PDB file of C-alpha atoms in Angstrom:
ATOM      1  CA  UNK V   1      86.805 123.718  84.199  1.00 85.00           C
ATOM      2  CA  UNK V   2      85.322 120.259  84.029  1.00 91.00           C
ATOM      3  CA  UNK V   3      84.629 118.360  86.765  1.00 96.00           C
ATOM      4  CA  UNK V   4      86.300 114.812  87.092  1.00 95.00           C
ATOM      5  CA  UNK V   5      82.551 113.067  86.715  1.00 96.00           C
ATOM      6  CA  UNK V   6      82.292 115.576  83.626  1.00 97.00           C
ATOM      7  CA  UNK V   7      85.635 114.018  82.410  1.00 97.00           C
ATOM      8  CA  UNK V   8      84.656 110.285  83.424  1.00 97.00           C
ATOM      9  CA  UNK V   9      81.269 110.458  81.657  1.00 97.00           C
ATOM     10  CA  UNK V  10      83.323 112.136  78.351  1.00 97.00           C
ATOM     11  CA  UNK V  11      86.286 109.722  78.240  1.00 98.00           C
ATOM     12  CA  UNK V  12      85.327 106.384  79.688  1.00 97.00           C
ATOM     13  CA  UNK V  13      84.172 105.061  76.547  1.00 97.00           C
ATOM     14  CA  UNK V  14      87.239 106.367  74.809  1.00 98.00           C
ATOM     15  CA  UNK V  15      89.358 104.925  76.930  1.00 98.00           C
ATOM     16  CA  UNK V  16      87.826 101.195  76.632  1.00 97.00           C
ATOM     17  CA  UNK V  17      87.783 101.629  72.509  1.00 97.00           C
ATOM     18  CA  UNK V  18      91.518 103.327  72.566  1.00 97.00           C
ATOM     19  CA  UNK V  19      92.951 100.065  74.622  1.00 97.00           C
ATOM     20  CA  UNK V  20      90.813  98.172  72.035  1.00 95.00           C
ATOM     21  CA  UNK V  21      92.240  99.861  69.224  1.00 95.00           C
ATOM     22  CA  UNK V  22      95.837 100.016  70.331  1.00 96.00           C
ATOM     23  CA  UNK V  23      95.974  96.171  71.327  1.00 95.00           C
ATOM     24  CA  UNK V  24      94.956  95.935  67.882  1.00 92.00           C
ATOM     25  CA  UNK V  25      97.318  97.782  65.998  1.00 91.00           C
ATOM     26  CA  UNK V  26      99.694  96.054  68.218  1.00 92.00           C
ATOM     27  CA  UNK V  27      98.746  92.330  67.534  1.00 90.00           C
ATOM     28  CA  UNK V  28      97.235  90.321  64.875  1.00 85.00           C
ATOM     29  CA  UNK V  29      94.077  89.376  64.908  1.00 84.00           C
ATOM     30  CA  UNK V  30      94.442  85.781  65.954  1.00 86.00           C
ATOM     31  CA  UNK V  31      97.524  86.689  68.618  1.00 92.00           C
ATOM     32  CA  UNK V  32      97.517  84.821  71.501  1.00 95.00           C
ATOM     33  CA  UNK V  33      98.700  88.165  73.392  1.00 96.00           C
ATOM     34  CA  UNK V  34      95.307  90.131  72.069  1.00 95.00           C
ATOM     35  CA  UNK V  35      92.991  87.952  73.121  1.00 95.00           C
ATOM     36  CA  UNK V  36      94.497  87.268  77.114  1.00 97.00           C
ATOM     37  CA  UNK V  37      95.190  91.171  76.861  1.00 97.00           C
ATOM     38  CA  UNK V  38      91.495  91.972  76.111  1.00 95.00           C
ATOM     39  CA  UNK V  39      90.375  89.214  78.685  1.00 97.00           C
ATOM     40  CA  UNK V  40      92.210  90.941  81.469  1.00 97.00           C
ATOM     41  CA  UNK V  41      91.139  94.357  80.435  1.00 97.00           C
ATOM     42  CA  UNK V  42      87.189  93.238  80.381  1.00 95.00           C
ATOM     43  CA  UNK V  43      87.542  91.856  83.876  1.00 93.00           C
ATOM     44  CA  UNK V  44      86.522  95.884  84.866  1.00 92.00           C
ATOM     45  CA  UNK V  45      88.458  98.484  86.117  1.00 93.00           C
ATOM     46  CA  UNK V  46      87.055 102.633  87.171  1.00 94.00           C
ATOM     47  CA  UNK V  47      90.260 103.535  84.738  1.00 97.00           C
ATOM     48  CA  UNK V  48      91.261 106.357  87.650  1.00 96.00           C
ATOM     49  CA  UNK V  49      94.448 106.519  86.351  1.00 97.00           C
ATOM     50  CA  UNK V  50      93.902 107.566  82.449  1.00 98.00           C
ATOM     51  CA  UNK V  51      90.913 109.702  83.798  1.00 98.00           C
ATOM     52  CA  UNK V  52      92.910 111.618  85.807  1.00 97.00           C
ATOM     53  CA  UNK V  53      95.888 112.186  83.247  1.00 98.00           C
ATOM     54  CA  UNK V  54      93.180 113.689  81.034  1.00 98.00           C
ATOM     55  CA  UNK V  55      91.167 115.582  84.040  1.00 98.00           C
ATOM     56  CA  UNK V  56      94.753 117.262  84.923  1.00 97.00           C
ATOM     57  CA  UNK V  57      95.352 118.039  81.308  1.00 98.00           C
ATOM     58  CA  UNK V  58      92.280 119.795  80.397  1.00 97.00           C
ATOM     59  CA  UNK V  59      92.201 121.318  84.076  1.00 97.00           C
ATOM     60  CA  UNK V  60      95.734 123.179  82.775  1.00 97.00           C
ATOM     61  CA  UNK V  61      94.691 123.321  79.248  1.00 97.00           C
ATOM     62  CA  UNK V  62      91.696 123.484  78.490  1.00 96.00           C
ATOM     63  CA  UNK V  63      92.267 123.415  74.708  1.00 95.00           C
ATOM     64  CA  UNK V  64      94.214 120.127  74.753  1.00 97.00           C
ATOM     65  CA  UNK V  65      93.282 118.004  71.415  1.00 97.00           C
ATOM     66  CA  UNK V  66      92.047 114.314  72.439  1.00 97.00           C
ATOM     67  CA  UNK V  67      94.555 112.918  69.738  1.00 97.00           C
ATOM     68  CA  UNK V  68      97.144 114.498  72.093  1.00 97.00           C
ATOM     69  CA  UNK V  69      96.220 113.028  75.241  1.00 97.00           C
ATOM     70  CA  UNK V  70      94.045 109.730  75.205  1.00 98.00           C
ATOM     71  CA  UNK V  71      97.801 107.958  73.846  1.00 98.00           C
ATOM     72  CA  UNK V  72      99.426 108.753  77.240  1.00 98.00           C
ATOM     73  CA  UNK V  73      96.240 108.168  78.705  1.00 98.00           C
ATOM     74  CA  UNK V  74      95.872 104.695  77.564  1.00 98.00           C
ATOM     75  CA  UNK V  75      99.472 104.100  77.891  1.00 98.00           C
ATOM     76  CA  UNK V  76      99.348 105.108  81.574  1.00 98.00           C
ATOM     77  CA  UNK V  77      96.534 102.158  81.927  1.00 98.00           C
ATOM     78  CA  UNK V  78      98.566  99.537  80.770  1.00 98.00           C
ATOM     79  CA  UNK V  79     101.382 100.013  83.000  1.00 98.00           C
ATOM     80  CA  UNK V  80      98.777  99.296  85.572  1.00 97.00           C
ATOM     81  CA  UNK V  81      97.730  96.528  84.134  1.00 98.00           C
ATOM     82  CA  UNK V  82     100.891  95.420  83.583  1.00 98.00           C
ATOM     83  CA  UNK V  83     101.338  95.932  87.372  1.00 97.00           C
ATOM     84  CA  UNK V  84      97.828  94.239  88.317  1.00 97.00           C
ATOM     85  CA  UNK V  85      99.015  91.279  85.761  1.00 98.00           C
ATOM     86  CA  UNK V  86     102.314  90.881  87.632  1.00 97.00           C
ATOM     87  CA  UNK V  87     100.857  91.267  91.461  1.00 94.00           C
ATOM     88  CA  UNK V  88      98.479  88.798  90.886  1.00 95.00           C
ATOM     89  CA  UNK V  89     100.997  86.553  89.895  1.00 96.00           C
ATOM     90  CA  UNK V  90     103.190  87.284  93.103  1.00 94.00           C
ATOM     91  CA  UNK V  91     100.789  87.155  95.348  1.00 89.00           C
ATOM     92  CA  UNK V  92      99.035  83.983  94.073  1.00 91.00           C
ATOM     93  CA  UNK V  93      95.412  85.766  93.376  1.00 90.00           C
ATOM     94  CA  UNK V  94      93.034  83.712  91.609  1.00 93.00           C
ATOM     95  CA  UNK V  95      90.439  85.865  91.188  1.00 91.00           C
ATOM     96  CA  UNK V  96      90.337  89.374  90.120  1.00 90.00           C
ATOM     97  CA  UNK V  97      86.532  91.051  90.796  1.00 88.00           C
ATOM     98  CA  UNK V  98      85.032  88.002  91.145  1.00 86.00           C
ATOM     99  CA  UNK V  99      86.813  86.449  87.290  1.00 94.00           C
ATOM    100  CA  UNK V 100      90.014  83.558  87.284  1.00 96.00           C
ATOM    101  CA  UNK V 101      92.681  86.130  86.868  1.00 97.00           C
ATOM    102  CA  UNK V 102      94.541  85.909  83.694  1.00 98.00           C
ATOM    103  CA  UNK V 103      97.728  83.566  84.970  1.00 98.00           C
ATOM    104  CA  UNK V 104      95.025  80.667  86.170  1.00 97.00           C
ATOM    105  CA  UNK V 105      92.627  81.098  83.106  1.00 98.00           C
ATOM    106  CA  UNK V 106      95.869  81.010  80.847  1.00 98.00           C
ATOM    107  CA  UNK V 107      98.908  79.759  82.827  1.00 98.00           C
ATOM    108  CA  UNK V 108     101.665  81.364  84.915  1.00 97.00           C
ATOM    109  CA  UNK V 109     103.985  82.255  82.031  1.00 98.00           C
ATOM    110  CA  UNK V 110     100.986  83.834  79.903  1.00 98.00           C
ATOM    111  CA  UNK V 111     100.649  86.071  82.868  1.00 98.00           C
ATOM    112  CA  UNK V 112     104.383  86.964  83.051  1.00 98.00           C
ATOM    113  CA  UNK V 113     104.537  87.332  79.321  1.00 98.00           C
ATOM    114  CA  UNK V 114     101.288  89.376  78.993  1.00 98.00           C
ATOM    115  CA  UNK V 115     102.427  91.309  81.810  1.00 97.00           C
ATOM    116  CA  UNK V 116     105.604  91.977  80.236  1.00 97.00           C
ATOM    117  CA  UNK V 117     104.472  93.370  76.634  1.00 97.00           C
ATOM    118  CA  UNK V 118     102.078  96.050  78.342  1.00 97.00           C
ATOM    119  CA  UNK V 119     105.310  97.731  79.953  1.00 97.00           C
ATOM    120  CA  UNK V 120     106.716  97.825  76.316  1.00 97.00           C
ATOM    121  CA  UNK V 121     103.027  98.287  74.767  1.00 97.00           C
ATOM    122  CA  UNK V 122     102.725 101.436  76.911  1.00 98.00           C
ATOM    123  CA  UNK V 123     106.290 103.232  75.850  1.00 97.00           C
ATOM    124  CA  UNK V 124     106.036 102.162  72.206  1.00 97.00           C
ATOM    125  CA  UNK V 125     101.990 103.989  72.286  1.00 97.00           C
ATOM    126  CA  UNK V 126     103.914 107.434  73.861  1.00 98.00           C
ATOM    127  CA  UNK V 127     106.755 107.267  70.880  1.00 97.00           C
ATOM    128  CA  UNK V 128     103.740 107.002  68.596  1.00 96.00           C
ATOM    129  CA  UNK V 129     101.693 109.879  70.006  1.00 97.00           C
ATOM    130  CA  UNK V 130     101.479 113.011  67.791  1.00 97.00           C
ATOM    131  CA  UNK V 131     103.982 115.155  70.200  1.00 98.00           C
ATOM    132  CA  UNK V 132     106.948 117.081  70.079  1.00 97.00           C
ATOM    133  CA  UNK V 133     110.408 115.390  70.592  1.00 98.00           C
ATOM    134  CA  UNK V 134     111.443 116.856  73.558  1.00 98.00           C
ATOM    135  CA  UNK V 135     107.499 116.089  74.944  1.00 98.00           C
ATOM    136  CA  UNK V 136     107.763 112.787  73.752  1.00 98.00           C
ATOM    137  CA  UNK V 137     111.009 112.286  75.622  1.00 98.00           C
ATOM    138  CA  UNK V 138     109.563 113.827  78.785  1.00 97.00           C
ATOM    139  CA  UNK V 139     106.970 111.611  79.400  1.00 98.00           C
ATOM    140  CA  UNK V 140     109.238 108.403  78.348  1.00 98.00           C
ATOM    141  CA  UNK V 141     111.497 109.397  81.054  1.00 98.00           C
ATOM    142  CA  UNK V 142     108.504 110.142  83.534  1.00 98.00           C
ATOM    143  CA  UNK V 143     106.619 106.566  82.841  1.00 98.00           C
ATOM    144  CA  UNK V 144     110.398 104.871  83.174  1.00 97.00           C
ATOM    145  CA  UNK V 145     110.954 106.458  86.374  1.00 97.00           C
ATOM    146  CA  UNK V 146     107.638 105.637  87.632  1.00 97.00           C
ATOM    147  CA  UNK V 147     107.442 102.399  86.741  1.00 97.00           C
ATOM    148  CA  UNK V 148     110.637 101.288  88.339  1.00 96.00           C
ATOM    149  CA  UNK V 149     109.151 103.028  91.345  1.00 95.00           C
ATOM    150  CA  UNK V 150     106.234 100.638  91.080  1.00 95.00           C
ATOM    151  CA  UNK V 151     108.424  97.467  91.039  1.00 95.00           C
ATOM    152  CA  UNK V 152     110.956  99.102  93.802  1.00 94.00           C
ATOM    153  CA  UNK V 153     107.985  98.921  95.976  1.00 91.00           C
ATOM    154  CA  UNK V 154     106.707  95.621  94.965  1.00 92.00           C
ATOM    155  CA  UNK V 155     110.033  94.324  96.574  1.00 92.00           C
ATOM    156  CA  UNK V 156     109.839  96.462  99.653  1.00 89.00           C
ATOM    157  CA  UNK V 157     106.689  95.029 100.183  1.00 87.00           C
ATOM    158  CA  UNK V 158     107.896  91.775  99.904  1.00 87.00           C
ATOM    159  CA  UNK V 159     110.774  92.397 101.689  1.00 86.00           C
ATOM    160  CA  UNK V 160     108.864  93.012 104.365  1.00 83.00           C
ATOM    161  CA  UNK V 161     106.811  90.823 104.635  1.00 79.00           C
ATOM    162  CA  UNK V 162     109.598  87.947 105.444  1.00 80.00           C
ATOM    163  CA  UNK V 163     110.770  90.795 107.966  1.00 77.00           C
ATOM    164  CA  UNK V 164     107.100  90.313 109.676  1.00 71.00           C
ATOM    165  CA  UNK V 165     107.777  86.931 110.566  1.00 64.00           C
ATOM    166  CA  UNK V 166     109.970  88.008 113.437  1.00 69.00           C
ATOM    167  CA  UNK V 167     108.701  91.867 113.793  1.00 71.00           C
ATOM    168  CA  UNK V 168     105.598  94.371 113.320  1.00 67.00           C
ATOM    169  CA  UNK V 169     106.876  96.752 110.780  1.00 72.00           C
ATOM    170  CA  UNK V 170     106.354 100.716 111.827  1.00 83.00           C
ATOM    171  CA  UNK V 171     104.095 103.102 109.925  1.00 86.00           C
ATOM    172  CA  UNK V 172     107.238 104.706 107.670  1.00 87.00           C
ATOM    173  CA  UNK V 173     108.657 101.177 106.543  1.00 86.00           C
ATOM    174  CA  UNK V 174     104.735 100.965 105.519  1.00 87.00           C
ATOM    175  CA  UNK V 175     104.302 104.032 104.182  1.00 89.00           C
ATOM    176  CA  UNK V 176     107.585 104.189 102.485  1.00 88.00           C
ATOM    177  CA  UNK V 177     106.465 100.844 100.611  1.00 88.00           C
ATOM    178  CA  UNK V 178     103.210 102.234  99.687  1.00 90.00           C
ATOM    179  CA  UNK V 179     104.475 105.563  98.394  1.00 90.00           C
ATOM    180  CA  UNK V 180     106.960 103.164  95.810  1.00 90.00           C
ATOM    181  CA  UNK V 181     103.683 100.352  94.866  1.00 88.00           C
ATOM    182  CA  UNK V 182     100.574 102.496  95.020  1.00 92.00           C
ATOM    183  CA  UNK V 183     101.501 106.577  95.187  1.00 94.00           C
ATOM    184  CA  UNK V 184     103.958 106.338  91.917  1.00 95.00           C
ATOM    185  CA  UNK V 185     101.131 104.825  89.829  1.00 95.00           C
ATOM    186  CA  UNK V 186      99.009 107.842  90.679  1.00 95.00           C
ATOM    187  CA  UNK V 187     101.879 110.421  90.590  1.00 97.00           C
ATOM    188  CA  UNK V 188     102.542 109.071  86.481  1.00 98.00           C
ATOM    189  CA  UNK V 189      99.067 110.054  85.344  1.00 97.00           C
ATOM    190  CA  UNK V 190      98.916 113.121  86.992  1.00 97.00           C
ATOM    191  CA  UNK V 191     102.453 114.874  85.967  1.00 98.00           C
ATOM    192  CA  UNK V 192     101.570 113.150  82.882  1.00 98.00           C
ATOM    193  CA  UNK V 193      98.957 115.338  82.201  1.00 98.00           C
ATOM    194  CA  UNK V 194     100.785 117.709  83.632  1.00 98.00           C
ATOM    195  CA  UNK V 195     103.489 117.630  80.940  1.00 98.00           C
ATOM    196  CA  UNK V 196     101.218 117.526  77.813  1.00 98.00           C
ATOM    197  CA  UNK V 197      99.586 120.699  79.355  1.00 98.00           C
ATOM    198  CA  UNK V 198     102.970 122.388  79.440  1.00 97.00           C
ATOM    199  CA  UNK V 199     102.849 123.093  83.505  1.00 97.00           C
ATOM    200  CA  UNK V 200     105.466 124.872  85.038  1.00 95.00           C
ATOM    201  CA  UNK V 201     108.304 123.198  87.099  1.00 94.00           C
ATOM    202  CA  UNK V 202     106.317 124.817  90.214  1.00 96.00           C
ATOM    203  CA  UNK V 203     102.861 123.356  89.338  1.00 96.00           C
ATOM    204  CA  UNK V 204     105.020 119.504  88.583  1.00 96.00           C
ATOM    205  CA  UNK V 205     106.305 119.729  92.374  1.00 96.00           C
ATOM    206  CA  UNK V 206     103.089 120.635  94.166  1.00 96.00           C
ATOM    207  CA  UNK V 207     101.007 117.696  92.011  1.00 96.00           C
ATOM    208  CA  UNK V 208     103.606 115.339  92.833  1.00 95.00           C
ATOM    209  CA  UNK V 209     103.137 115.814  96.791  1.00 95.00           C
ATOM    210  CA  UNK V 210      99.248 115.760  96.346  1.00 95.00           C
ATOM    211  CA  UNK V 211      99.651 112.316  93.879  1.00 94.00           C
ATOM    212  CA  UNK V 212     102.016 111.190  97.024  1.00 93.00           C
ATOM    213  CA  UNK V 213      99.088 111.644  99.800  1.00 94.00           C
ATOM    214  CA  UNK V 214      96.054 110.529  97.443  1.00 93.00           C
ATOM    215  CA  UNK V 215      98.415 107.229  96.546  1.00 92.00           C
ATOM    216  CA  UNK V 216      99.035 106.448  99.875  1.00 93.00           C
ATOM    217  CA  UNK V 217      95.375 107.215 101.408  1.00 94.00           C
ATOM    218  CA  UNK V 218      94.221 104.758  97.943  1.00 93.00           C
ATOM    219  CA  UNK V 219      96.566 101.935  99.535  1.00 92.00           C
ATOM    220  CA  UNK V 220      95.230 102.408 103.314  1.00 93.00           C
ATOM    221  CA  UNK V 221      91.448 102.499 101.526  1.00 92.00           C
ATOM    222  CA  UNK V 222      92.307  99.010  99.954  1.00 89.00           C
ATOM    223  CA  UNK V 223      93.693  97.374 102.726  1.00 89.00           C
ATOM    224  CA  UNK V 224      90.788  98.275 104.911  1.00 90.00           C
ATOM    225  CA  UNK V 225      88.901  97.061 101.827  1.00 88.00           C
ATOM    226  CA  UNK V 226      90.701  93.756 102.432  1.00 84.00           C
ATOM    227  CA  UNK V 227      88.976  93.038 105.770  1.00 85.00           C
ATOM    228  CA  UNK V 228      85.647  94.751 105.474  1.00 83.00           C
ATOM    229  CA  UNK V 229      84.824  95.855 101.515  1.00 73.00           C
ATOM    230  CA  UNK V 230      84.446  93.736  98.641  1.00 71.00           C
ATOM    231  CA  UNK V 231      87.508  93.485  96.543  1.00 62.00           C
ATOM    232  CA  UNK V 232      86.453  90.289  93.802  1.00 59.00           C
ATOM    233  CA  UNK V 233      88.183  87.819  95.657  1.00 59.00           C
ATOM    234  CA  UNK V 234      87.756  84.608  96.902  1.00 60.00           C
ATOM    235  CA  UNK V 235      87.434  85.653 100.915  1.00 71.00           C
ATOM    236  CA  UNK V 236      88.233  88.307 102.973  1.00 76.00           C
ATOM    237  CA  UNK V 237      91.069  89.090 104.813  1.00 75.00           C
ATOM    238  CA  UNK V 238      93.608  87.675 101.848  1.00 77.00           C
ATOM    239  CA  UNK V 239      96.586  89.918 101.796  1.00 76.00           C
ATOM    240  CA  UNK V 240      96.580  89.355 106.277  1.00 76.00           C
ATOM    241  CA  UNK V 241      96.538  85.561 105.182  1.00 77.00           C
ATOM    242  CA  UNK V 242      99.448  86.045 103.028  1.00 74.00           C
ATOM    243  CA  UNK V 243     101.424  87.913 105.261  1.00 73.00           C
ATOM    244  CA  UNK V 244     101.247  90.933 103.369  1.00 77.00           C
ATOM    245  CA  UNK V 245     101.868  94.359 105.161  1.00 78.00           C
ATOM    246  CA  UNK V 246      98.529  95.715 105.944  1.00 85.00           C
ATOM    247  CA  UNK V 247      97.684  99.140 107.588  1.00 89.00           C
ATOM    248  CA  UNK V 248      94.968  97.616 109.741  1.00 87.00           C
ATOM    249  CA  UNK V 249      98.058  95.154 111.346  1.00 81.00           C
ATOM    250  CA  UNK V 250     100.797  98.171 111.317  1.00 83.00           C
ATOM    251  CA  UNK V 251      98.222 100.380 113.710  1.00 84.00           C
ATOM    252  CA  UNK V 252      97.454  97.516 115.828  1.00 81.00           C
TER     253      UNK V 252
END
């Protein structure tokens, strides 16, 4: 079994030249939507997500053809940069590590619109992939489900953050936020692989709770980030300043 740096070093590059190539198949040339697409998606990124879809994959099946899973792969990174497109936007970010994010370098309804055709980008790539029917139908239902997780939590998180105007929020309301916004985008790649590799319903279960606990620990790791890492933007302390729910504050 490969080791995820084994993995990283393998796929990274394939990754970068699959978005490439997909945006491209996608879009003309002189689109509008390929050039603010590939400006986002050169802004950097570790690509955890697709590297973990294909690390879970080849964990369960080792024989797994790259045609098979670098699709879903790809498709699983843009839905999260769909979602890093969109929560810019909602949270007024103007910098994404250390660039203008795409919404100030282009305009607020570039980012909303660029945002948008990823979702779609993604689900039209898995139709595409060379995969059995019932497969294919699988994973459309897992990325839909996921997804609306994503933007379920997006809300929560807003929602309470107007509720932390007159009260402290407790560790569940937080964690129950995080596990919708953070945990779901790690839970898609992972069952994702999971799926292509044909797991059993047994191995989908126990990878879901472990995606659940590494997606929240991820979201406590960036808000500490917040206040004392380095996260590309303009000064620390930003999600505090916009009221956001933060770990650091629920503890305190």
């Amino acid at each position: 079994m490969k080791s995820f740096q084994e993995i990283q070093s393998s796929y990274l590059a394939k990754i970068d030249a699959g978005f490439s190539h997909a945006i491209g198949e996608q879009f003309q040339k002189n689109s509008a939507i390929r050039e603010m697409l590939n400006y986002h998606y050169n802004t950097g990124g570790k690509r955890l997500r697709p590297l973990a879809s294909i690390f879970v994959a080849k964990a369960l099946a080792p024989q797994i053809s790259d045609s098979e899973i670098l699709p879903v792969a790809i498709a699983v990174e843009m839905i999260h940069n769909a979602t890093l497109i969109h929560d810019d936007i909602q949270d007024g970010d103007e910098m994404r590590r250390s660039q203008p994010t795409l919404w100030k370098k282009y305009s607020l309804a570039q980012g909303i619109n660029c945002g948008d055709i990823l979702f779609f980008s993604a689900l039209q790539l898995v139709q595409e992939a060379p995969l059995a029917a019932d497969l294919k139908l699988s994973l459309l239902k897992l990325f839909q489900e996921k997804t609306r997780f994503v933007i379920e939590g997006q809300v929560s998180e807003f929602t309470l953050k107007e509720k932390l105007q007159e009260q402290i929020s407790s560790l569940a309301e937080y964690e129950s936020m995080a596990q919708g916004k953070t945990a779901a985008l790690f839970s898609l790649p992972i069952l994702a692989g999971a799926l292509l590799a044909g797991a059993d319903e047994k191995k989908i279960i126990n990878l879901e709770a472990g995606a659940a606990a590494l997606g929240l620990a991820f979201q406590i790791q960036d808000d500490l980030l917040d206040l004392w890492g380095e996260k590309g933007r303009m000064e620390k302390g930003s999600d505090i300043a916009e009221g956001k729910l933060s770990y650091p504050v629920v503890c305190a």
